[in-house]
Amino acid sequence: MDFFRGLYIIPWSKNYISITLDVLIVAFLIYKTYTTLRRTRGIQLLLGVGIIWISGSFAEYLGFELLEWILTNIRPALVFAIIVLLQPELRRLTGDLARIRLLRLFFLKPSFDLDPIVEAVRAMSQEKIGSIIVLVKDISLKDISENAVPMDSLVTSEILQTIFFKNSPLHDGAVIIEQNRIVCAASYLPMSSSVEISTLGARHRSALGLSEETDSIIIVTSEETGDITICYEGEMIHPVKPLELKALVSGLMSGNKRPKDESLRKSKEKDSGVII
């Protein structure tokens, strides 16, 4: 409230540029926060915090001293509650900010030979072998790869298919590829907390979860159906035809967020039919 009261006494003729920039920056941060939290349980927590905060103002206005005292003492703890309970959403929000095109000038441009990856995915799709392949772009996955099985190997179709073979000890986790090298295997990715994908299997939920927090491209093959799915920037593209896979991944690598082919669609819980 103090901010809005202060607007009346601000000499707008002298500070309109800084005020406009201030408002635009705050509006952008609010928009990014809303778009990040709108499909997660975090929005419910923020609504609850907002109700408590507004209730405290009403209690003060109406003279409810006991209620005001209780809510006033609760408010400082709400800040720590938000930080603790919204850790996945905060990581996702900072990841979204890191995807701003201007900031990408400071990152090393990713380099991939897609042919062996596409060949392996097509073969595993045909044989119905479940797999998760992560292509790292600008945001590092060092914290995830450190807890996986290190490899540091060249990317070949044979190695990828061997890793995800059903009897392989590494087939359960994801393979992380960075700068055209297999960094690690058997890595476990963060699960998505989106309420729209509660019926999806573990592979697709973890792939979508990583795409929500980073700018990586995640390719998934289903163990049940053999369908190919791509997760990128919090969206799931399903099904992806084997012949369209390379063109779609190349487009996402170059920064095209939406696939050009009309037949590829964003997967929704109600009609996705994705199982693992």
Coordinates of C-alpha atoms in Angstrom, one line a residue:
M1 CA 0.0 0.0 0.0
D2 CA 2.9 2.4 0.8
F3 CA 4.1 2.0 -2.8
F4 CA 0.8 3.0 -4.3
R5 CA 0.4 6.0 -1.9
G6 CA 3.9 7.1 -2.8
L7 CA 2.9 7.3 -6.5
Y8 CA 1.0 10.5 -5.8
I9 CA 4.1 12.4 -4.6
I10 CA 6.5 11.1 -7.2
P11 CA 7.7 13.8 -9.6
W12 CA 6.6 11.9 -12.8
S13 CA 8.1 14.5 -15.1
K14 CA 11.6 13.7 -13.8
N15 CA 11.4 10.0 -13.1
Y16 CA 9.0 8.6 -15.7
I17 CA 11.7 6.5 -17.5
S18 CA 12.9 4.8 -14.3
I19 CA 9.3 4.3 -13.1
T20 CA 8.2 2.8 -16.4
L21 CA 11.2 0.4 -16.4
D22 CA 10.5 -0.5 -12.7
V23 CA 6.8 -1.3 -13.5
L24 CA 7.7 -3.3 -16.6
I25 CA 10.3 -5.4 -14.7
V26 CA 8.0 -6.1 -11.8
A27 CA 5.2 -7.0 -14.3
F28 CA 7.5 -9.4 -16.2
L29 CA 8.6 -11.1 -12.9
I30 CA 4.9 -11.5 -11.8
Y31 CA 4.0 -12.9 -15.3
K32 CA 6.9 -15.4 -15.2
T33 CA 6.1 -16.5 -11.7
Y34 CA 2.4 -17.0 -12.6
T35 CA 3.2 -19.0 -15.8
T36 CA 5.6 -21.2 -13.9
L37 CA 3.3 -22.0 -11.0
R38 CA -0.1 -22.0 -12.7
R39 CA -0.1 -25.7 -13.4
T40 CA 1.5 -26.8 -10.2
R41 CA 0.5 -27.2 -6.6
G42 CA 2.6 -24.2 -5.8
I43 CA -0.2 -21.8 -6.9
Q44 CA -2.4 -23.3 -4.2
L45 CA 0.2 -22.5 -1.6
L46 CA 0.6 -18.9 -2.8
L47 CA -3.2 -18.4 -2.8
G48 CA -3.3 -19.6 0.9
V49 CA -0.4 -17.2 1.8
G50 CA -2.3 -14.4 0.0
I51 CA -5.5 -15.1 1.9
I52 CA -3.6 -15.0 5.3
W53 CA -1.9 -11.8 4.3
I54 CA -5.2 -10.1 3.2
S55 CA -6.9 -11.4 6.4
G56 CA -4.3 -9.7 8.5
S57 CA -5.0 -6.4 6.8
F58 CA -8.8 -6.8 7.3
A59 CA -8.2 -7.7 11.0
E60 CA -6.2 -4.5 11.4
Y61 CA -8.8 -2.4 9.7
L62 CA -11.8 -3.9 11.7
G63 CA -10.0 -3.8 15.0
F64 CA -9.8 -7.6 15.6
E65 CA -6.8 -7.4 18.0
L66 CA -6.4 -11.1 18.8
L67 CA -6.7 -12.2 15.1
E68 CA -4.4 -9.4 14.1
W69 CA -1.8 -10.5 16.7
I70 CA -1.9 -14.1 15.5
L71 CA -1.6 -13.2 11.8
T72 CA 1.1 -10.6 12.4
N73 CA 3.3 -13.3 14.1
I74 CA 2.6 -15.8 11.4
R75 CA 3.5 -13.6 8.5
P76 CA 7.4 -13.7 8.9
A77 CA 7.2 -17.5 8.9
L78 CA 5.4 -17.5 5.6
V79 CA 8.5 -16.3 3.8
F80 CA 10.5 -19.3 5.0
A81 CA 7.6 -21.6 4.2
I82 CA 7.5 -20.4 0.6
I83 CA 11.2 -20.8 0.2
V84 CA 11.2 -24.4 1.6
L85 CA 7.9 -25.6 0.0
L86 CA 8.4 -24.0 -3.4
Q87 CA 12.0 -25.2 -4.1
P88 CA 11.2 -27.1 -7.3
E89 CA 9.1 -24.1 -8.6
L90 CA 11.9 -21.6 -7.7
R91 CA 14.4 -23.7 -9.6
R92 CA 12.1 -23.8 -12.5
L93 CA 11.6 -20.0 -12.3
T94 CA 15.3 -19.3 -12.3
G95 CA 15.7 -21.7 -15.2
D96 CA 13.1 -19.8 -17.2
L97 CA 15.0 -16.5 -16.5
A98 CA 18.2 -18.1 -17.7
R99 CA 16.5 -18.9 -21.1
I100 CA 16.2 -15.3 -22.0
R101 CA 17.8 -14.9 -25.4
L102 CA 20.1 -12.0 -24.3
L103 CA 21.6 -14.2 -21.6
R104 CA 22.3 -17.0 -24.1
L105 CA 25.1 -15.0 -25.6
F106 CA 27.2 -15.9 -22.5
F107 CA 26.8 -19.7 -23.0
L108 CA 28.8 -22.1 -25.1
K109 CA 26.7 -23.1 -28.1
P110 CA 25.7 -26.8 -27.9
S111 CA 27.0 -29.1 -30.6
F112 CA 25.4 -32.5 -31.4
D113 CA 25.6 -35.2 -34.1
L114 CA 22.0 -36.2 -34.2
D115 CA 22.3 -39.1 -36.6
P116 CA 23.4 -41.8 -34.1
I117 CA 20.9 -40.5 -31.5
V118 CA 18.0 -40.6 -34.0
E119 CA 19.1 -44.0 -35.3
A120 CA 19.1 -45.4 -31.7
V121 CA 15.8 -43.9 -30.8
R122 CA 14.2 -45.3 -34.0
A123 CA 15.5 -48.7 -33.3
M124 CA 14.4 -48.7 -29.6
S125 CA 11.0 -47.4 -30.6
Q126 CA 10.6 -50.3 -33.1
E127 CA 11.7 -52.8 -30.5
K128 CA 9.7 -51.2 -27.7
I129 CA 12.6 -50.5 -25.4
G130 CA 12.1 -47.8 -22.8
S131 CA 14.6 -45.0 -22.8
I132 CA 15.3 -41.4 -21.8
I133 CA 17.9 -39.4 -23.6
V134 CA 18.7 -35.9 -22.4
L135 CA 20.4 -33.4 -24.8
V136 CA 21.9 -30.5 -22.7
K137 CA 21.7 -27.1 -24.2
D138 CA 22.7 -24.0 -22.2
I139 CA 21.7 -24.9 -18.6
S140 CA 24.2 -27.3 -17.0
L141 CA 23.0 -30.6 -15.4
K142 CA 26.1 -31.1 -13.3
D143 CA 24.2 -31.5 -10.1
I144 CA 22.2 -34.4 -11.7
S145 CA 25.1 -36.0 -13.5
E146 CA 27.3 -36.1 -10.4
N147 CA 24.8 -38.6 -8.8
A148 CA 24.8 -40.8 -11.9
V149 CA 27.2 -43.4 -13.5
P150 CA 29.9 -41.4 -15.3
M151 CA 30.8 -42.5 -18.8
D152 CA 32.5 -39.7 -20.9
S153 CA 32.0 -41.6 -24.2
L154 CA 31.4 -40.8 -27.8
V155 CA 27.8 -40.9 -28.9
T156 CA 27.0 -44.0 -31.0
S157 CA 23.8 -45.8 -31.7
E158 CA 25.2 -49.1 -30.5
I159 CA 26.2 -47.6 -27.1
L160 CA 22.8 -46.0 -26.5
Q161 CA 21.0 -49.2 -27.4
T162 CA 23.3 -51.2 -25.1
I163 CA 22.7 -48.9 -22.2
F164 CA 18.9 -49.2 -22.5
F165 CA 18.8 -52.9 -23.2
K166 CA 16.3 -54.5 -20.9
N167 CA 18.8 -56.6 -19.0
S168 CA 21.4 -53.7 -18.7
P169 CA 22.0 -52.4 -15.1
L170 CA 21.9 -48.9 -16.6
H171 CA 18.6 -49.0 -18.4
D172 CA 16.4 -47.6 -15.7
G173 CA 17.8 -44.1 -15.6
A174 CA 18.4 -41.4 -18.2
V175 CA 21.4 -40.8 -20.4
I176 CA 22.8 -37.3 -20.4
I177 CA 24.5 -36.1 -23.6
E178 CA 26.5 -32.8 -23.6
Q179 CA 28.6 -31.3 -26.4
N180 CA 28.3 -34.6 -28.4
R181 CA 29.5 -36.8 -25.6
I182 CA 27.7 -39.2 -23.2
V183 CA 28.4 -37.6 -19.9
C184 CA 26.6 -40.2 -17.7
A185 CA 23.9 -42.9 -17.6
A186 CA 21.4 -44.2 -15.0
S187 CA 20.7 -40.6 -13.9
Y188 CA 17.4 -39.9 -12.1
L189 CA 15.6 -36.7 -13.1
P190 CA 13.2 -34.6 -11.1
M191 CA 9.6 -35.5 -11.4
S192 CA 7.1 -33.0 -12.7
S193 CA 4.6 -31.7 -10.1
S194 CA 2.1 -30.6 -12.8
V195 CA -1.4 -31.7 -11.9
E196 CA -2.2 -32.3 -15.5
I197 CA 0.0 -35.4 -15.9
S198 CA -0.9 -37.5 -12.9
T199 CA -1.7 -40.5 -15.1
L200 CA 1.6 -40.6 -17.0
G201 CA 4.4 -43.0 -16.2
A202 CA 7.6 -42.4 -14.4
R203 CA 9.7 -41.9 -17.5
H204 CA 7.5 -39.2 -19.0
R205 CA 6.9 -37.4 -15.7
S206 CA 10.6 -37.2 -15.0
A207 CA 11.3 -36.1 -18.6
L208 CA 8.7 -33.4 -18.3
G209 CA 10.0 -32.4 -14.9
L210 CA 13.5 -31.8 -16.2
S211 CA 12.1 -29.8 -19.2
E212 CA 10.3 -27.5 -16.8
E213 CA 13.5 -26.7 -14.9
T214 CA 16.0 -26.5 -17.7
D215 CA 16.3 -25.9 -21.5
S216 CA 17.3 -29.5 -22.2
I217 CA 15.6 -31.5 -24.9
I218 CA 14.5 -34.9 -23.6
I219 CA 13.6 -37.8 -25.9
V220 CA 11.6 -40.7 -24.5
T221 CA 10.6 -44.0 -25.9
S222 CA 7.8 -46.0 -24.3
E223 CA 8.4 -49.5 -23.2
E224 CA 4.7 -50.4 -23.7
T225 CA 3.8 -48.8 -27.0
G226 CA 7.2 -47.9 -28.5
D227 CA 5.9 -44.3 -29.1
I228 CA 8.4 -41.5 -29.2
T229 CA 7.8 -38.4 -27.0
I230 CA 9.8 -35.1 -26.8
C231 CA 9.7 -32.9 -23.8
Y232 CA 11.0 -29.3 -24.1
E233 CA 10.4 -26.2 -22.0
G234 CA 7.6 -27.7 -19.9
E235 CA 5.7 -29.1 -22.9
M236 CA 5.3 -32.6 -24.2
I237 CA 5.1 -33.4 -27.9
H238 CA 3.5 -36.8 -28.6
P239 CA 3.5 -38.9 -30.7
V240 CA 6.6 -38.1 -32.7
K241 CA 7.0 -40.1 -36.0
P242 CA 10.4 -41.6 -36.4
L243 CA 10.9 -39.9 -39.8
E244 CA 10.1 -36.5 -38.2
L245 CA 12.4 -36.9 -35.2
K246 CA 15.6 -35.4 -36.5
A247 CA 13.9 -32.4 -38.1
L248 CA 12.0 -31.6 -34.9
V249 CA 15.0 -32.0 -32.6
S250 CA 17.1 -29.8 -35.0
G251 CA 14.4 -27.1 -34.8
L252 CA 14.3 -27.2 -31.1
M253 CA 18.1 -27.0 -31.0
S254 CA 18.0 -23.8 -33.1
G255 CA 15.4 -22.2 -30.8
N256 CA 12.2 -23.0 -32.6
K257 CA 9.8 -23.7 -29.7
R258 CA 6.9 -25.0 -31.7
P259 CA 7.1 -27.8 -34.2
K260 CA 6.3 -26.7 -37.8
D261 CA 4.5 -30.0 -38.6
E262 CA 0.8 -29.6 -37.8
S263 CA 0.5 -33.3 -37.1
L264 CA 2.7 -33.0 -33.9
R265 CA 0.7 -31.8 -31.0
K266 CA 1.2 -30.9 -27.4
S267 CA 0.2 -33.9 -25.2
K268 CA -2.6 -33.4 -22.7
E269 CA -3.5 -35.7 -19.9
K270 CA -7.1 -36.2 -21.2
D271 CA -6.0 -37.5 -24.6
S272 CA -2.3 -38.3 -24.4
G273 CA -2.6 -42.0 -23.8
V274 CA 1.1 -42.1 -22.9
I275 CA 2.1 -45.0 -20.7
I276 CA 5.3 -46.7 -19.7

